[in-house]
PDB file of C-alpha atoms in Angstrom:
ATOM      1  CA  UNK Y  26       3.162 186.389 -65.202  1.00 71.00           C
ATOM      2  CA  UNK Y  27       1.726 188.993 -67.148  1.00 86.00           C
ATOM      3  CA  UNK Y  28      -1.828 189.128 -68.900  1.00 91.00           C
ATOM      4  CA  UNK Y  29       0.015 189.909 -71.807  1.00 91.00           C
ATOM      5  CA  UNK Y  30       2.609 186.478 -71.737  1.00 93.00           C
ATOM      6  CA  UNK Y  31      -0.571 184.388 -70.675  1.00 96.00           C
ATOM      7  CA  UNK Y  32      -2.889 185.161 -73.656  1.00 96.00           C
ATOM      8  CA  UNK Y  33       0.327 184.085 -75.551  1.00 97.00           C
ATOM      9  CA  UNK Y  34       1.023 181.081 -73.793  1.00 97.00           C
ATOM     10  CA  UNK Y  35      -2.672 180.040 -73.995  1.00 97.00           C
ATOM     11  CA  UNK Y  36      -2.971 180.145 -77.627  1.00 97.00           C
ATOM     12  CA  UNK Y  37       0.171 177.994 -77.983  1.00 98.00           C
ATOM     13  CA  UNK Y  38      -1.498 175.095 -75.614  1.00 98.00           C
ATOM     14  CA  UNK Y  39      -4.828 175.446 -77.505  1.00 97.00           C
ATOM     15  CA  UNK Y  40      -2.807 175.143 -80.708  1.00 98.00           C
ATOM     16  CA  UNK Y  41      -0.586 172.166 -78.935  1.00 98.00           C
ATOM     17  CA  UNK Y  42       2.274 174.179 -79.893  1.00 98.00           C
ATOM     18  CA  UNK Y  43       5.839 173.284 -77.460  1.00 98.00           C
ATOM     19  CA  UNK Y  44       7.958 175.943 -76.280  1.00 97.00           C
ATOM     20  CA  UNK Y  45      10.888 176.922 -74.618  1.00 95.00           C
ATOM     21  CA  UNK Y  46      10.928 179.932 -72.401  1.00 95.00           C
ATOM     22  CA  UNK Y  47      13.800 182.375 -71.589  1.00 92.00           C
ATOM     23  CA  UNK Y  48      13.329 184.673 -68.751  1.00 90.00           C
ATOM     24  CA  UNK Y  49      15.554 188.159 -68.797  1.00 89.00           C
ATOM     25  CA  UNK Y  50      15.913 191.305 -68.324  1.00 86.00           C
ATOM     26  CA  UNK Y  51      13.511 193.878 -70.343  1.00 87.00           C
ATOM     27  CA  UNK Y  52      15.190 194.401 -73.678  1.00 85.00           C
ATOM     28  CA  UNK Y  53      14.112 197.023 -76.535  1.00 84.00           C
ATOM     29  CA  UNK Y  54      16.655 195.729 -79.521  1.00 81.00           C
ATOM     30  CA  UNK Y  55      18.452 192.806 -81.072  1.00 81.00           C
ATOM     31  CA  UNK Y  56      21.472 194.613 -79.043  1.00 83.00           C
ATOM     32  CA  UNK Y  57      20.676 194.543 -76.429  1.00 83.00           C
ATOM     33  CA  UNK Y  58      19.728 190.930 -75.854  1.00 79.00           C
ATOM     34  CA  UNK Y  59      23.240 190.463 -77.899  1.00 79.00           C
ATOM     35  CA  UNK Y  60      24.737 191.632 -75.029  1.00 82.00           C
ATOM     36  CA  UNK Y  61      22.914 189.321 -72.689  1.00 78.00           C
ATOM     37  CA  UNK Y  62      25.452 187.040 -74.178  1.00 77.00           C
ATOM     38  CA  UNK Y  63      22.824 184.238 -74.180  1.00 75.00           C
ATOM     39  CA  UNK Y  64      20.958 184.817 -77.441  1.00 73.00           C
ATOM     40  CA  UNK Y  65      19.580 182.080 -79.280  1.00 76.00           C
ATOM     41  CA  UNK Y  66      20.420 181.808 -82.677  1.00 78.00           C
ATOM     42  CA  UNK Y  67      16.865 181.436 -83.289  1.00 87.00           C
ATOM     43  CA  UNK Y  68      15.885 185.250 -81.917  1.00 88.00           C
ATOM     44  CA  UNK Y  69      14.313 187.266 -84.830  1.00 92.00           C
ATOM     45  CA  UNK Y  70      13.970 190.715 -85.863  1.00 93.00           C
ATOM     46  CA  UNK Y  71      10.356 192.251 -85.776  1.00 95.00           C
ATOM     47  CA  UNK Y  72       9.539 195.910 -87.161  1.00 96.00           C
ATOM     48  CA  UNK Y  73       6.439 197.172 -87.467  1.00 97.00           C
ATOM     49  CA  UNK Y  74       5.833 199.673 -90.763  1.00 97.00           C
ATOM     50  CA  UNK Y  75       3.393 201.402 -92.749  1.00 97.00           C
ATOM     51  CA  UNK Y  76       3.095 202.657 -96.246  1.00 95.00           C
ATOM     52  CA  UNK Y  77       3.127 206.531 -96.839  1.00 92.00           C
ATOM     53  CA  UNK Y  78      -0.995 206.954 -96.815  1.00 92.00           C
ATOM     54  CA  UNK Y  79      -0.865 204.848 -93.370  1.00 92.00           C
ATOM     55  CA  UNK Y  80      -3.827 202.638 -94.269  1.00 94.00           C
ATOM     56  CA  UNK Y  81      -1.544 199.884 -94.725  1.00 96.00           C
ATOM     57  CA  UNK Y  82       0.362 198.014 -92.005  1.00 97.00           C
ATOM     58  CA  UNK Y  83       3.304 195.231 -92.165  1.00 98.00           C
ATOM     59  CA  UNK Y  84       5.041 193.427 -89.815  1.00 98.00           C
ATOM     60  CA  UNK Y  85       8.509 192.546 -91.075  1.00 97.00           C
ATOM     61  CA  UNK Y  86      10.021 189.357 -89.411  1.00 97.00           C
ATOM     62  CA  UNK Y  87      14.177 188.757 -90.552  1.00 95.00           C
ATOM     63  CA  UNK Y  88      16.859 187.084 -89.068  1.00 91.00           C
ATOM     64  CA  UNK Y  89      18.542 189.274 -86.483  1.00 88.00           C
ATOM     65  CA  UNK Y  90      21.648 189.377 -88.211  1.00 89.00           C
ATOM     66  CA  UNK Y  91      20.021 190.866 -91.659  1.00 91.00           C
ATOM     67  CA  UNK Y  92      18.805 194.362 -92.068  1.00 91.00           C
ATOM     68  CA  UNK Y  93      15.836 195.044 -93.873  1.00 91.00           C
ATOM     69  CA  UNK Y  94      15.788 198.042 -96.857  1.00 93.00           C
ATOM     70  CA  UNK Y  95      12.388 199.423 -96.753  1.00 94.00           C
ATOM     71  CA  UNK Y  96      12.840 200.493-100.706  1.00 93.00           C
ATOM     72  CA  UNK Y  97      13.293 197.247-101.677  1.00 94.00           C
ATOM     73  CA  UNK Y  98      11.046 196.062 -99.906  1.00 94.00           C
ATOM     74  CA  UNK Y  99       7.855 197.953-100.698  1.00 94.00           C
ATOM     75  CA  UNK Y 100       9.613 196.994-104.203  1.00 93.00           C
ATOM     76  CA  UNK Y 101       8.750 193.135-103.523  1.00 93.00           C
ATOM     77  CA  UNK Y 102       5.051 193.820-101.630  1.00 94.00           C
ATOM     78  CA  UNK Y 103       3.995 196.071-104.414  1.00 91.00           C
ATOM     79  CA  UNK Y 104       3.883 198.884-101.798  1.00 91.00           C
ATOM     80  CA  UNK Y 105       4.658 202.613-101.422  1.00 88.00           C
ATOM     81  CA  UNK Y 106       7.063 204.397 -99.928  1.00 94.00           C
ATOM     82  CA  UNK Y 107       7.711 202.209 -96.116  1.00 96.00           C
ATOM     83  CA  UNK Y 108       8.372 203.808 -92.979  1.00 96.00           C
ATOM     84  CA  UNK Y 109       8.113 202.824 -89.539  1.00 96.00           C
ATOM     85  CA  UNK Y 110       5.018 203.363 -87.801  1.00 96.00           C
ATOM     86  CA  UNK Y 111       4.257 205.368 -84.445  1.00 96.00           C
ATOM     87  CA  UNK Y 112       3.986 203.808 -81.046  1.00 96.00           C
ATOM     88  CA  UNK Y 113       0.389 204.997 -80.951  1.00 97.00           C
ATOM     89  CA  UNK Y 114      -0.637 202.710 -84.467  1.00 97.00           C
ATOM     90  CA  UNK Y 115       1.365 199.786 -82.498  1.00 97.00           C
ATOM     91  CA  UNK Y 116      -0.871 200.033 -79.878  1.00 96.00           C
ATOM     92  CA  UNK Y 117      -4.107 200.178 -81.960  1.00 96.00           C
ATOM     93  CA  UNK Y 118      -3.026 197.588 -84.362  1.00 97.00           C
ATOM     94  CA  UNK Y 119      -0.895 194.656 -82.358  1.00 97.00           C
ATOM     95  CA  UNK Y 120      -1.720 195.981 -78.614  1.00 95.00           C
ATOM     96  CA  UNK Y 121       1.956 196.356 -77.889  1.00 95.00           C
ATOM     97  CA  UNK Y 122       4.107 198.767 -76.496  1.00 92.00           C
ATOM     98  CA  UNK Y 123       7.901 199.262 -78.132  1.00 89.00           C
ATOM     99  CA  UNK Y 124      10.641 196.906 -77.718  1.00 88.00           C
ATOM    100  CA  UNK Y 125       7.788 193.691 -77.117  1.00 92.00           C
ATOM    101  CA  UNK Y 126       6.628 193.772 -80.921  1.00 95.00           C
ATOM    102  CA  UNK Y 127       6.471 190.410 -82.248  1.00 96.00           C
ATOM    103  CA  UNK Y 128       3.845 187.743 -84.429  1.00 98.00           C
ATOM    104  CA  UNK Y 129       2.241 187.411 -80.799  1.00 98.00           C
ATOM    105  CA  UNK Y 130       0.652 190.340 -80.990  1.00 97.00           C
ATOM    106  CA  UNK Y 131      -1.211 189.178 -84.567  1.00 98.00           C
ATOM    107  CA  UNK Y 132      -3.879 187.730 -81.639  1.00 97.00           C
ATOM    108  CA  UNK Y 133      -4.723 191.073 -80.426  1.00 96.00           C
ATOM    109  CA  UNK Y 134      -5.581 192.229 -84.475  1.00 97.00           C
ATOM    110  CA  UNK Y 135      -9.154 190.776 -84.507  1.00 94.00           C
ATOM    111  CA  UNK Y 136      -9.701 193.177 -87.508  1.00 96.00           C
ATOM    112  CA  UNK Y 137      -6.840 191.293 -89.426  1.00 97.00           C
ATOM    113  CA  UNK Y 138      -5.323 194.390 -90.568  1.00 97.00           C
ATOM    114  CA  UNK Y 139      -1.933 193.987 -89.950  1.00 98.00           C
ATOM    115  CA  UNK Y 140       0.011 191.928 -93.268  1.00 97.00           C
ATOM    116  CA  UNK Y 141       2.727 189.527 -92.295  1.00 98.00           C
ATOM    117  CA  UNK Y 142       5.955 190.184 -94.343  1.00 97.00           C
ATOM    118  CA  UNK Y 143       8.882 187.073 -93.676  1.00 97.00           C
ATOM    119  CA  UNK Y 144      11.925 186.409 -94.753  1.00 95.00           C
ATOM    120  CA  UNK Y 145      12.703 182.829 -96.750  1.00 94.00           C
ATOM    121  CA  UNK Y 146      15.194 182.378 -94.984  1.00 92.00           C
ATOM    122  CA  UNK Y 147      13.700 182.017 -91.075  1.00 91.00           C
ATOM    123  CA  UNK Y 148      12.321 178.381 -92.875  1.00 89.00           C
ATOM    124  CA  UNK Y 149      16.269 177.065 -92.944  1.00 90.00           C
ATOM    125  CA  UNK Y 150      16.694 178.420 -89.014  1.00 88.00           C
ATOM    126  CA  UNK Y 151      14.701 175.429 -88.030  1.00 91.00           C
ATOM    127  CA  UNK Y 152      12.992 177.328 -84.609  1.00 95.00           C
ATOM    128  CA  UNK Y 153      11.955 180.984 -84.327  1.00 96.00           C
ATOM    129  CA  UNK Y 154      12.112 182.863 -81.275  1.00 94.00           C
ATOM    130  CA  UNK Y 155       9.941 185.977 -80.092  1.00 95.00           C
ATOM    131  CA  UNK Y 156       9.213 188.101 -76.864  1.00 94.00           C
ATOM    132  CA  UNK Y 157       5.337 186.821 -75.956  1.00 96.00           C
ATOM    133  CA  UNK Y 158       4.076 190.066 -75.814  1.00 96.00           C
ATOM    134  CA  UNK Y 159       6.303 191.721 -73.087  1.00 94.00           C
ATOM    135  CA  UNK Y 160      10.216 192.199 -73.476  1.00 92.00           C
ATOM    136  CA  UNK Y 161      11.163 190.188 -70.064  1.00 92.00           C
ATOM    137  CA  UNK Y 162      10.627 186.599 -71.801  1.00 93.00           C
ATOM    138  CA  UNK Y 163      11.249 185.474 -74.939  1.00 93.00           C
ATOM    139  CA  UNK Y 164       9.996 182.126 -76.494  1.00 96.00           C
ATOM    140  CA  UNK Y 165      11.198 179.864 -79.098  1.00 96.00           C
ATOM    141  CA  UNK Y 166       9.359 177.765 -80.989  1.00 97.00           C
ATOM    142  CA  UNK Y 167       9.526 174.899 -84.542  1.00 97.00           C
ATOM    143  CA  UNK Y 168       9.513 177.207 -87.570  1.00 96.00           C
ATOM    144  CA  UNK Y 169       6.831 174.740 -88.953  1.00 96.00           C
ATOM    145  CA  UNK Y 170       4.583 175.370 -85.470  1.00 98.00           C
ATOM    146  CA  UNK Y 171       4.876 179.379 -86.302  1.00 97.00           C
ATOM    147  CA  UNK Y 172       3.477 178.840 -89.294  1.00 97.00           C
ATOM    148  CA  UNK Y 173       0.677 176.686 -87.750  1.00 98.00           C
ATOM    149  CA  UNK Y 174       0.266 179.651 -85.459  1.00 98.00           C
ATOM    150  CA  UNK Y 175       0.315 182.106 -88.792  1.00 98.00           C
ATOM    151  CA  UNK Y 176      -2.854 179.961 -90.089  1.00 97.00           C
ATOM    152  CA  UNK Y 177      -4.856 180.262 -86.773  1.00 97.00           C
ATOM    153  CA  UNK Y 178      -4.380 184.161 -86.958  1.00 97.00           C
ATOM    154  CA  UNK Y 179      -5.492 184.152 -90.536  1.00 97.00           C
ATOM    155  CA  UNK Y 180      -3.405 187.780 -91.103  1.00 98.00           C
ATOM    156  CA  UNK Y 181      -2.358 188.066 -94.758  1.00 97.00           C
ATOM    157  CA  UNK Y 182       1.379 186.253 -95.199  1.00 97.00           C
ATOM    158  CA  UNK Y 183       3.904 187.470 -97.885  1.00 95.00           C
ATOM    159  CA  UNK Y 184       7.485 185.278 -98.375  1.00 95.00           C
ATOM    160  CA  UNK Y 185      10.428 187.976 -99.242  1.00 95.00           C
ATOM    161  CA  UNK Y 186      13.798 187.951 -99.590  1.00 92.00           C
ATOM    162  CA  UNK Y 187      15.783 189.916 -98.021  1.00 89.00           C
TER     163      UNK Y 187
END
C-alpha cells in the first residue's frame, strides 16, 4: 500500500470513520473510471483552482455528473477571475500529483491554505467517494463522516450551488 493511501486510511481510523475500498486501475478523470463500468454513484468531482493573483486556492468538490462554471463561481465565493492551478501549486499545497486530487490531501495542508468549495447537493448523495491520495483506490465514505473529516482538517468550508 502506498505511504500516500496509509496516511489516509490512518486518519479515518483515528477519526473512527468506516469505509469501503475499491481497488483499480490508475485513473486521471471522471471518464475514465466511467469506463471502468463500475463507478459508484457516490464518485465525486475534485478540481483544484486559484484566483488570478494566485494567493488564493480552492478545491471544488461536485457531483461527477455536474460541471462547474468558474465565472459563476468566483461569482458565489466573492472571488476573482478562477482558473485552474499548475501541477507544481498542487504539489505545494495538497502534496498530490494530477489525476489523485481529492479532500484527502487537505491533511498534507498544515498551513490551512487551501479553501474547501462544495456543492449542496453531495449532502442528498448520502456517501461520497474519493481516490485516498493515489488514483489506484478509491474510497467511499457517509457524507455526514466527510464532514466530520472537514472539521478535523479545520480548512475554510464554503456551501455553493452549482
Amino acid at each position: 500500500m502506498a505511504q500516500e493511501e496509509k496516511r489516509v486510511l490512518d486518519v479515518l481510523e483515528e477519526l473512527n470513520i468506516p469505509y469501503t475500498r475499491m481497488e483499480h486501475i490508475p485513473v486521471y478523470t471522471i471518464e475514465e473510471f466511467e469506463k471502468l463500468g463500475n463507478m459508484p454513484k457516490s464518485v465525486c468531482k475534485n478540481l483544484f483552482v486559484r484566483n488570478q493573483k494566485g494567493d488564493r486556492h480552492y478545491l471544488i468538490i461536485l457531483e461527477n455528473s455536474k460541471r462547474a462554471d468558474l465565472a459563476k463561481l468566483a461569482e458565489q465565493i466573492g472571488s476573482g477571475k478562477l482558473s485552474f492551478a499548475s501541477e507544481k501549486r498542487l504539489e505545494k499545497y495538497l502534496g498530490l500529483k494530477p489525476g489523485s486530487v481529492s479532500p484527502f490531501g487537505l491533511i498534507n495542508d498544515s498551513q490551512k491554505e487551501v479553501r474547501v468549495v462544495i456543492d449542496k447537493d453531495l449532502e442528498s448523495i448520502g456517501e461520497v467517494s474519493f481516490h485516498p491520495n493515489i488514483n489506484t483506490a478509491t474510497l467511499t465514505i457517509s457524507y455526514r463522516d466527510f464532514e466530520k473529516y472537514l472539521a478535523w482538517c479545520k480548512n475554510k468550508v464554503v456551501y455553493v450551488q452549482i
